[in-house]
Amino acid sequence: MLAFLRSAPSPLFSRRGLDLDFPMLAGCLALLGLGLVMITSASSEVAAVNAGNPMYYMIRHLVYVLLGLGAAALVLLVPLSAWQRLDWMLLIGAFVLLILVLIPGIGREVNGSMRWIGFGAFNVQPSELAKLFVVVYLAGYLVRRQQEVRESLWGFLKPFLVLLPMAMLLLLEPDFGATVVMMGAAVAMLFLGGVGLVRFSLLVLLAVGAVFVLVQTQEYRLQRLITFTDPWADQYGAGYQLTQALIAFGRGEWLGVGLGNSVQKQFYLPEAHTDFVFSVLAEELGMVGALLTILLFAFVGVRALYIGLAAERARQFFAAYIAWGVAFLWLGQFLINVGVNIGLLPTKGLTLPFLSYGGSSLVVTCASMALLLRIEWESRTVLGSEDAEFSEEDFAEAPAPQSKGAAYGR
C-alpha cells in the first residue's frame, strides 16, 4: 500500500521528500497546539464534574487532532483533478447527510438543535462537511461555466438553485451561523469568479434582506439581536452568556491572569471550551495573547488567499476558487466567533477554527488545511499540475544554432 502511495505524485512523497508550504503548515499547527492547550485549561472544571476526570475533554480533543491530521495526510495524497471529477457526488453526499440529521432516531438533538449524527461515542456534524463540499462544487461550476457566469444573469443565478435548498436544510436544524458562513463564502467566490459589480451588489442587498426576514420570523433570533446590543439589561437571563464573556475579557486586562487561572470557566461562562474558548484565552493570556492569536489567524487566512492567487497565476482556476472558498470559510467563521465573544455580533453557535472543542469542525478544518497545501504544491510544480512523465530527452540541451556560413556550406 505504501509503495502504491509513493508511486503517485504528492507533496508527501515528492522527489524532494516532504514538499509543503511550511509557513502555512506552521501557522496551522501553532493554532492546533494553542487550541489543545486552551481546551485543556477551559474544560478542566467541567470535565471533572461531568466525567470525573479533568483531562476528559483534553483527551477527546487530542484524539480529534490526531484524526484530523490523519485526514489531512489522506487529502494530501488526492489530486485536485479527483475533487473536480467528484464535485457533484460530494454535493449529493452533503444533501443526504443534511436530510439524515433531521430524521428522528438518526439525528441527535443537543440544546434544542438537530445538528449531529451519532456514531457511538462520537458525533458527526453534517454542516461542517456541507460547507466544504459546497466550496468544491462551486469551484467546479465556476470553471465549467466561467463565461456564462460573467456574462449571463442565468449563469449567475444557477448555483442558488443548489445553495438555497441547502441553506433551508441548515435553517431547519437550526444552524443560522453555518448558513451565513456558507452563503457568504459562496457569494465571495462568485464575485472573484467575475460576476459584474451590479449583479453582485444586487445579490448583497437580497442577502441582507433575507437575513432581516429570517431574524424577524424567529423569536429567538430577534431576542438575540436585541440582547447583544445591551446584554446588561438582562444579565441573568438572555444576556447572561455575553456578560460572562465580557467579564472574562475585563479580568484578563493586558497580560492575563495566567494559564489555567480563569475564574469564568468555573461554571460561570457556558460553553467555555467550545463557542467561547476565545474569552477564556483572553482572560488567561490577556489582551496581548488575544491580539497575537488574531494575528496568527490573519496570517493563516491571508496565506490561504495568497495560495489561491498563486494558483490563478498558474491558470489552475479550480484550485484557485477552492483556496479562496476555504479562506472565506475560515475568516468568516473566525470573525463571527470573535465578534460574538466581544459583543459585536449576536450569539451564534459557531466554533473557532483550529481552537474550539468539536470533532467534526476540527477534522474538516484539518482536511481543508491539507487541501490548501495540495493546491499550493500543484500550482508550484509541473508534476503536481499535470500527470506527465519525463525522460532525459525532455531535459537535453538544445543544439547550438548554425552560423550563416555553415548553413550555406561556406
Coordinates of C-alpha atoms in Angstrom, one line a residue:
M1 CA 0.0 0.0 0.0
L2 CA 2.8 2.4 0.9
A3 CA 4.6 1.6 -2.4
F4 CA 1.4 2.4 -4.3
L5 CA 1.0 5.8 -2.5
R6 CA 4.7 6.6 -3.2
S7 CA 4.2 6.0 -6.9
A8 CA 1.5 8.7 -7.2
P9 CA 2.8 12.3 -7.2
S10 CA 2.0 14.1 -3.9
P11 CA 3.7 16.6 -1.6
L12 CA 4.3 13.8 0.9
F13 CA 6.3 11.6 -1.5
S14 CA 7.8 14.0 -4.0
R15 CA 11.3 14.0 -5.5
R16 CA 12.3 16.5 -2.8
G17 CA 10.8 14.5 0.0
L18 CA 8.2 16.3 2.1
D19 CA 7.4 19.3 -0.1
L20 CA 4.9 21.5 1.7
D21 CA 4.2 25.2 2.3
F22 CA 5.9 25.3 5.7
P23 CA 4.8 28.8 6.7
M24 CA 1.2 27.8 6.2
L25 CA 1.7 24.5 7.9
A26 CA 3.5 26.1 10.8
G27 CA 0.7 28.6 11.3
C28 CA -2.0 26.0 11.3
L29 CA -0.1 23.7 13.6
A30 CA 0.6 26.6 16.0
L31 CA -3.2 27.2 16.1
L32 CA -3.8 23.5 16.7
G33 CA -1.3 23.4 19.6
L34 CA -2.8 26.6 21.1
G35 CA -6.2 25.1 20.8
L36 CA -5.2 21.9 22.6
V37 CA -3.7 24.0 25.5
M38 CA -6.8 26.2 25.8
I39 CA -9.2 23.2 25.6
T40 CA -7.2 21.6 28.4
S41 CA -7.5 24.7 30.5
A42 CA -11.1 25.8 29.7
S43 CA -12.6 22.3 30.1
S44 CA -10.9 21.0 33.2
E45 CA -13.5 22.1 35.7
V46 CA -16.5 21.0 33.6
A47 CA -14.8 17.6 32.8
A48 CA -14.0 17.0 36.5
V49 CA -17.7 17.4 37.4
N50 CA -19.3 15.8 34.4
A51 CA -16.9 12.9 33.7
G52 CA -14.9 12.6 36.9
N53 CA -11.6 13.3 35.0
P54 CA -10.4 16.9 34.5
M55 CA -8.5 15.6 31.4
Y56 CA -11.6 14.0 29.7
Y57 CA -12.2 16.7 27.1
M58 CA -8.5 17.2 26.5
I59 CA -8.0 13.5 25.7
R60 CA -11.0 13.5 23.3
H61 CA -9.7 16.7 21.7
L62 CA -6.3 15.1 21.3
V63 CA -8.0 12.2 19.5
Y64 CA -9.8 14.6 17.2
V65 CA -6.5 16.3 16.5
L66 CA -4.9 13.0 15.5
L67 CA -7.9 12.1 13.4
G68 CA -7.7 15.5 11.7
L69 CA -4.0 15.1 10.9
G70 CA -4.7 11.6 9.6
A71 CA -7.5 13.0 7.4
A72 CA -5.1 15.8 6.3
A73 CA -2.5 13.2 5.2
L74 CA -5.1 11.4 3.1
V75 CA -6.2 14.6 1.4
L76 CA -2.6 15.5 0.5
L77 CA -2.5 12.2 -1.5
V78 CA -5.6 13.0 -3.6
P79 CA -5.0 15.1 -6.8
L80 CA -7.3 18.1 -7.3
S81 CA -8.5 16.5 -10.6
A82 CA -10.2 13.9 -8.5
W83 CA -12.0 16.5 -6.4
Q84 CA -13.1 18.2 -9.7
R85 CA -14.5 14.9 -11.1
L86 CA -16.4 14.1 -7.9
D87 CA -17.8 17.6 -7.1
W88 CA -21.4 16.5 -7.9
M89 CA -21.1 13.4 -5.8
L90 CA -19.8 15.3 -2.9
L91 CA -22.7 17.8 -3.2
I92 CA -25.2 14.9 -3.2
G93 CA -23.5 13.4 -0.2
A94 CA -23.8 16.7 1.6
F95 CA -27.6 16.8 0.9
V96 CA -28.0 13.3 2.1
L97 CA -26.3 14.0 5.4
L98 CA -28.3 17.2 5.9
I99 CA -31.5 15.3 5.4
L100 CA -30.5 12.4 7.6
V101 CA -29.7 14.7 10.5
L102 CA -33.3 15.9 10.5
I103 CA -34.7 12.4 10.8
P104 CA -35.6 11.5 14.4
G105 CA -33.7 8.5 15.6
I106 CA -30.7 9.3 13.3
G107 CA -30.0 12.9 14.2
R108 CA -29.1 13.8 17.8
E109 CA -30.7 16.8 19.5
V110 CA -28.4 18.9 21.7
N111 CA -29.6 22.2 23.2
G112 CA -32.7 22.2 21.0
S113 CA -30.8 21.7 17.7
M114 CA -30.7 18.7 15.5
R115 CA -27.1 19.2 14.1
W116 CA -25.4 15.9 14.8
I117 CA -25.5 12.2 13.7
G118 CA -24.3 9.9 16.4
F119 CA -21.7 7.1 15.8
G120 CA -21.2 5.5 19.2
A121 CA -19.2 7.9 21.4
F122 CA -18.7 10.3 18.6
N123 CA -20.9 12.8 16.8
V124 CA -20.6 13.9 13.2
Q125 CA -21.9 17.4 12.2
P126 CA -23.0 17.3 8.6
S127 CA -23.0 21.1 8.3
E128 CA -19.2 21.1 8.5
L129 CA -18.8 18.7 5.6
A130 CA -21.6 20.6 3.7
K131 CA -19.7 23.9 3.8
L132 CA -16.5 22.3 2.4
F133 CA -18.4 20.3 -0.3
V134 CA -20.3 23.4 -1.4
V135 CA -17.0 25.2 -2.0
V136 CA -15.7 22.3 -4.1
Y137 CA -18.9 22.1 -6.1
L138 CA -19.0 25.9 -6.7
A139 CA -15.3 25.9 -7.8
G140 CA -16.1 23.3 -10.4
Y141 CA -19.2 25.2 -11.6
L142 CA -17.2 28.4 -11.9
V143 CA -14.6 26.6 -14.1
R144 CA -17.2 24.9 -16.3
R145 CA -19.5 27.9 -16.7
Q146 CA -17.0 30.7 -16.4
Q147 CA -18.1 32.7 -19.4
E148 CA -21.8 32.1 -18.6
V149 CA -21.3 33.3 -15.0
R150 CA -19.6 36.5 -16.2
E151 CA -22.0 37.5 -19.0
S152 CA -25.4 35.9 -18.2
L153 CA -27.8 36.5 -15.4
W154 CA -29.0 32.9 -15.6
G155 CA -25.5 31.6 -15.3
F156 CA -25.1 33.7 -12.2
L157 CA -28.3 32.5 -10.6
K158 CA -27.9 28.8 -11.3
P159 CA -25.8 28.0 -8.3
F160 CA -28.5 29.3 -6.0
L161 CA -30.8 26.5 -7.2
V162 CA -28.5 24.3 -5.2
L163 CA -27.4 26.7 -2.4
L164 CA -30.9 27.8 -1.3
P165 CA -32.2 24.3 -0.7
M166 CA -29.1 23.5 1.3
A167 CA -29.5 26.7 3.3
M168 CA -33.1 25.7 4.1
L169 CA -31.9 22.4 5.4
L170 CA -29.4 24.1 7.6
L171 CA -32.0 26.5 8.9
L172 CA -34.3 23.6 9.8
E173 CA -31.7 22.2 12.2
P174 CA -31.5 25.2 13.0
D175 CA -27.9 26.4 12.2
F176 CA -28.2 30.0 11.2
G177 CA -24.4 30.7 11.7
A178 CA -23.4 27.9 9.3
T179 CA -25.9 29.2 6.8
V180 CA -24.4 32.7 6.9
V181 CA -20.8 31.4 6.6
M182 CA -21.6 29.1 3.7
M183 CA -23.6 31.7 1.7
G184 CA -21.0 34.4 2.4
A185 CA -18.2 32.2 1.1
A186 CA -20.3 31.3 -2.0
V187 CA -21.1 34.9 -2.7
A188 CA -17.4 35.9 -2.4
M189 CA -16.4 33.1 -4.7
L190 CA -18.9 34.3 -7.3
F191 CA -17.5 37.8 -7.1
L192 CA -14.0 36.5 -7.6
G193 CA -15.2 34.4 -10.4
G194 CA -16.0 37.5 -12.4
V195 CA -19.6 38.4 -11.6
G196 CA -20.4 42.0 -12.5
L197 CA -20.5 44.6 -9.8
V198 CA -24.2 45.5 -10.5
R199 CA -25.3 41.9 -10.1
F200 CA -23.1 41.4 -7.1
S201 CA -24.5 44.5 -5.4
L202 CA -28.0 43.3 -6.1
L203 CA -27.1 39.9 -4.5
V204 CA -25.7 41.6 -1.4
L205 CA -28.9 43.6 -1.0
L206 CA -31.0 40.5 -1.4
A207 CA -28.8 38.6 1.2
V208 CA -29.2 41.4 3.7
G209 CA -32.9 41.4 3.1
A210 CA -33.1 37.7 3.6
V211 CA -31.2 37.9 6.9
F212 CA -33.6 40.6 8.1
V213 CA -36.6 38.4 7.2
L214 CA -35.1 35.4 8.9
V215 CA -34.4 37.3 12.1
Q216 CA -38.0 38.7 12.2
T217 CA -39.6 35.3 11.6
Q218 CA -38.0 33.5 14.6
E219 CA -38.5 35.0 18.1
Y220 CA -35.2 33.6 19.5
R221 CA -33.2 35.2 16.7
L222 CA -34.9 38.6 17.3
Q223 CA -34.3 38.2 21.1
R224 CA -30.6 37.5 20.5
L225 CA -30.3 40.6 18.2
I226 CA -31.9 42.8 20.9
T227 CA -29.9 41.3 23.8
F228 CA -26.4 41.7 22.3
T229 CA -27.0 45.5 22.0
D230 CA -27.4 45.8 25.8
P231 CA -26.6 42.4 27.5
W232 CA -26.5 44.1 30.9
A233 CA -30.2 44.9 30.7
D234 CA -30.9 41.1 31.3
Q235 CA -27.6 39.9 32.6
Y236 CA -29.0 36.9 34.4
G237 CA -31.3 35.9 31.5
A238 CA -30.9 36.3 27.8
G239 CA -27.7 38.3 28.2
Y240 CA -26.0 36.0 30.7
Q241 CA -23.6 34.3 28.3
L242 CA -22.4 37.5 26.8
T243 CA -21.9 39.3 30.1
Q244 CA -19.8 36.5 31.4
A245 CA -17.7 36.6 28.3
L246 CA -17.2 40.3 28.7
I247 CA -16.2 39.8 32.3
A248 CA -13.6 37.3 31.2
F249 CA -12.1 39.9 28.8
G250 CA -12.1 42.5 31.6
R251 CA -10.4 40.2 34.1
G252 CA -7.7 39.4 31.6
E253 CA -6.5 43.0 31.2
W254 CA -3.3 43.3 29.3
L255 CA -1.3 40.2 30.3
G256 CA -4.0 37.9 31.7
V257 CA -4.4 36.1 35.0
G258 CA -2.2 33.2 33.9
L259 CA -2.7 29.9 32.1
G260 CA -5.2 27.7 34.0
N261 CA -6.2 30.5 36.4
S262 CA -9.5 31.5 34.7
V263 CA -12.5 32.0 37.0
Q264 CA -15.1 32.3 34.3
K265 CA -14.5 28.7 33.2
Q266 CA -15.7 27.5 36.6
F267 CA -19.4 27.2 35.5
Y268 CA -19.8 31.0 35.1
L269 CA -19.3 31.0 31.3
P270 CA -21.4 28.4 29.5
E271 CA -19.7 26.6 26.6
A272 CA -16.4 27.8 27.7
H273 CA -14.4 25.2 25.8
T274 CA -16.5 25.4 22.6
D275 CA -18.1 28.6 21.4
F276 CA -16.4 30.9 24.0
V277 CA -12.9 29.5 24.2
F278 CA -11.6 32.8 22.9
S279 CA -13.0 34.5 26.0
V280 CA -11.1 32.1 28.3
L281 CA -8.0 32.7 26.2
A282 CA -8.4 36.4 26.7
E283 CA -8.8 36.0 30.4
E284 CA -5.8 33.8 30.9
L285 CA -3.4 35.3 28.3
G286 CA -4.7 38.9 28.3
M287 CA -5.2 41.3 25.5
V288 CA -1.7 40.7 24.3
G289 CA -2.3 37.0 23.9
A290 CA -5.7 37.6 22.3
L291 CA -4.2 40.0 19.7
L292 CA -1.3 37.6 18.9
T293 CA -3.9 34.9 18.3
I294 CA -5.8 37.2 16.0
L295 CA -2.6 38.0 14.1
L296 CA -1.9 34.3 13.7
F297 CA -5.4 33.7 12.3
A298 CA -4.9 36.7 10.0
F299 CA -1.6 35.2 8.7
V300 CA -3.2 31.9 8.0
G301 CA -6.2 33.5 6.3
V302 CA -4.1 35.8 4.1
R303 CA -1.8 32.9 3.3
A304 CA -4.8 30.9 2.1
L305 CA -5.8 33.8 -0.2
Y306 CA -2.3 34.1 -1.5
I307 CA -2.3 30.4 -2.3
G308 CA -5.4 31.0 -4.4
L309 CA -3.8 33.9 -6.1
A310 CA -0.7 31.8 -7.0
A311 CA -3.0 29.1 -8.4
E312 CA -4.8 31.6 -10.5
R313 CA -1.5 32.9 -11.9
A314 CA -0.7 29.3 -12.8
R315 CA -4.0 29.1 -14.6
Q316 CA -5.3 26.5 -12.2
F317 CA -8.7 28.1 -11.7
F318 CA -10.4 25.2 -10.0
A319 CA -7.7 25.2 -7.3
A320 CA -7.8 29.0 -7.0
Y321 CA -11.5 29.0 -6.3
I322 CA -11.3 26.3 -3.7
A323 CA -8.4 28.1 -1.9
W324 CA -10.5 31.3 -1.9
G325 CA -13.6 29.5 -0.7
V326 CA -11.7 27.8 2.2
A327 CA -10.1 31.1 3.1
F328 CA -13.5 32.8 3.3
L329 CA -15.0 29.9 5.3
W330 CA -12.1 30.2 7.9
L331 CA -12.1 34.0 8.0
G332 CA -15.9 34.3 8.2
Q333 CA -16.2 31.8 11.0
F334 CA -13.3 33.4 12.8
L335 CA -14.8 36.9 12.6
I336 CA -18.2 35.7 13.7
N337 CA -16.9 33.8 16.6
V338 CA -14.7 36.6 17.9
G339 CA -17.4 39.1 17.2
V340 CA -19.8 37.1 19.4
N341 CA -17.2 36.8 22.1
I342 CA -16.6 40.5 22.3
G343 CA -20.2 41.5 21.9
L344 CA -20.1 42.9 18.4
L345 CA -22.4 40.2 17.0
P346 CA -25.4 38.3 18.3
T347 CA -24.7 34.9 20.0
K348 CA -24.2 32.2 17.4
G349 CA -23.2 28.5 17.8
L350 CA -20.1 28.7 15.7
T351 CA -16.8 27.1 16.7
L352 CA -13.5 28.9 16.4
P353 CA -11.4 27.1 13.6
F354 CA -8.5 25.1 15.0
L355 CA -9.1 26.2 18.6
S356 CA -12.6 25.2 19.7
Y357 CA -13.5 21.7 21.0
G358 CA -15.5 19.8 18.4
G359 CA -14.6 16.7 16.4
S360 CA -16.3 17.4 13.1
S361 CA -15.2 21.0 12.9
L362 CA -11.6 20.1 13.8
V363 CA -11.3 17.2 11.3
V364 CA -12.8 19.2 8.4
T365 CA -10.6 22.2 9.2
C366 CA -7.5 19.9 9.1
A367 CA -8.7 18.4 5.8
S368 CA -9.2 22.0 4.4
M369 CA -5.7 22.9 5.5
A370 CA -4.4 19.8 3.6
L371 CA -6.4 20.8 0.6
L372 CA -4.7 24.2 0.6
L373 CA -1.3 22.6 1.0
R374 CA -2.1 20.4 -2.0
I375 CA -3.2 23.4 -4.0
E376 CA 0.0 25.3 -3.3
W377 CA 2.1 22.2 -4.3
E378 CA 0.2 21.6 -7.5
S379 CA 0.4 25.2 -8.6
R380 CA 4.1 25.4 -7.8
T381 CA 5.2 22.1 -9.5
V382 CA 4.6 21.0 -13.1
L383 CA 4.4 17.4 -11.9
G384 CA 1.6 18.3 -9.5
S385 CA -0.5 20.0 -12.1
E386 CA 0.0 17.5 -14.9
D387 CA 0.2 13.7 -14.9
A388 CA 3.2 13.9 -17.1
E389 CA 6.2 11.6 -17.3
F390 CA 9.6 13.0 -18.1
S391 CA 12.6 11.4 -19.8
E392 CA 16.2 12.6 -20.3
E393 CA 15.3 13.9 -23.7
D394 CA 13.0 16.4 -22.2
F395 CA 15.9 18.0 -20.4
A396 CA 18.5 17.7 -23.2
E397 CA 20.2 20.9 -24.2
A398 CA 19.0 22.3 -27.5
P399 CA 21.6 22.2 -30.3
A400 CA 23.5 25.3 -30.9
P401 CA 22.3 27.3 -33.9
Q402 CA 24.4 27.1 -37.0
S403 CA 26.1 30.2 -38.4
K404 CA 25.1 31.6 -41.8
G405 CA 28.4 30.4 -43.2
A406 CA 27.8 26.8 -42.1
A407 CA 24.3 26.9 -43.4
Y408 CA 25.4 27.8 -46.9
G409 CA 28.4 25.5 -46.9
R410 CA 31.0 28.2 -46.7

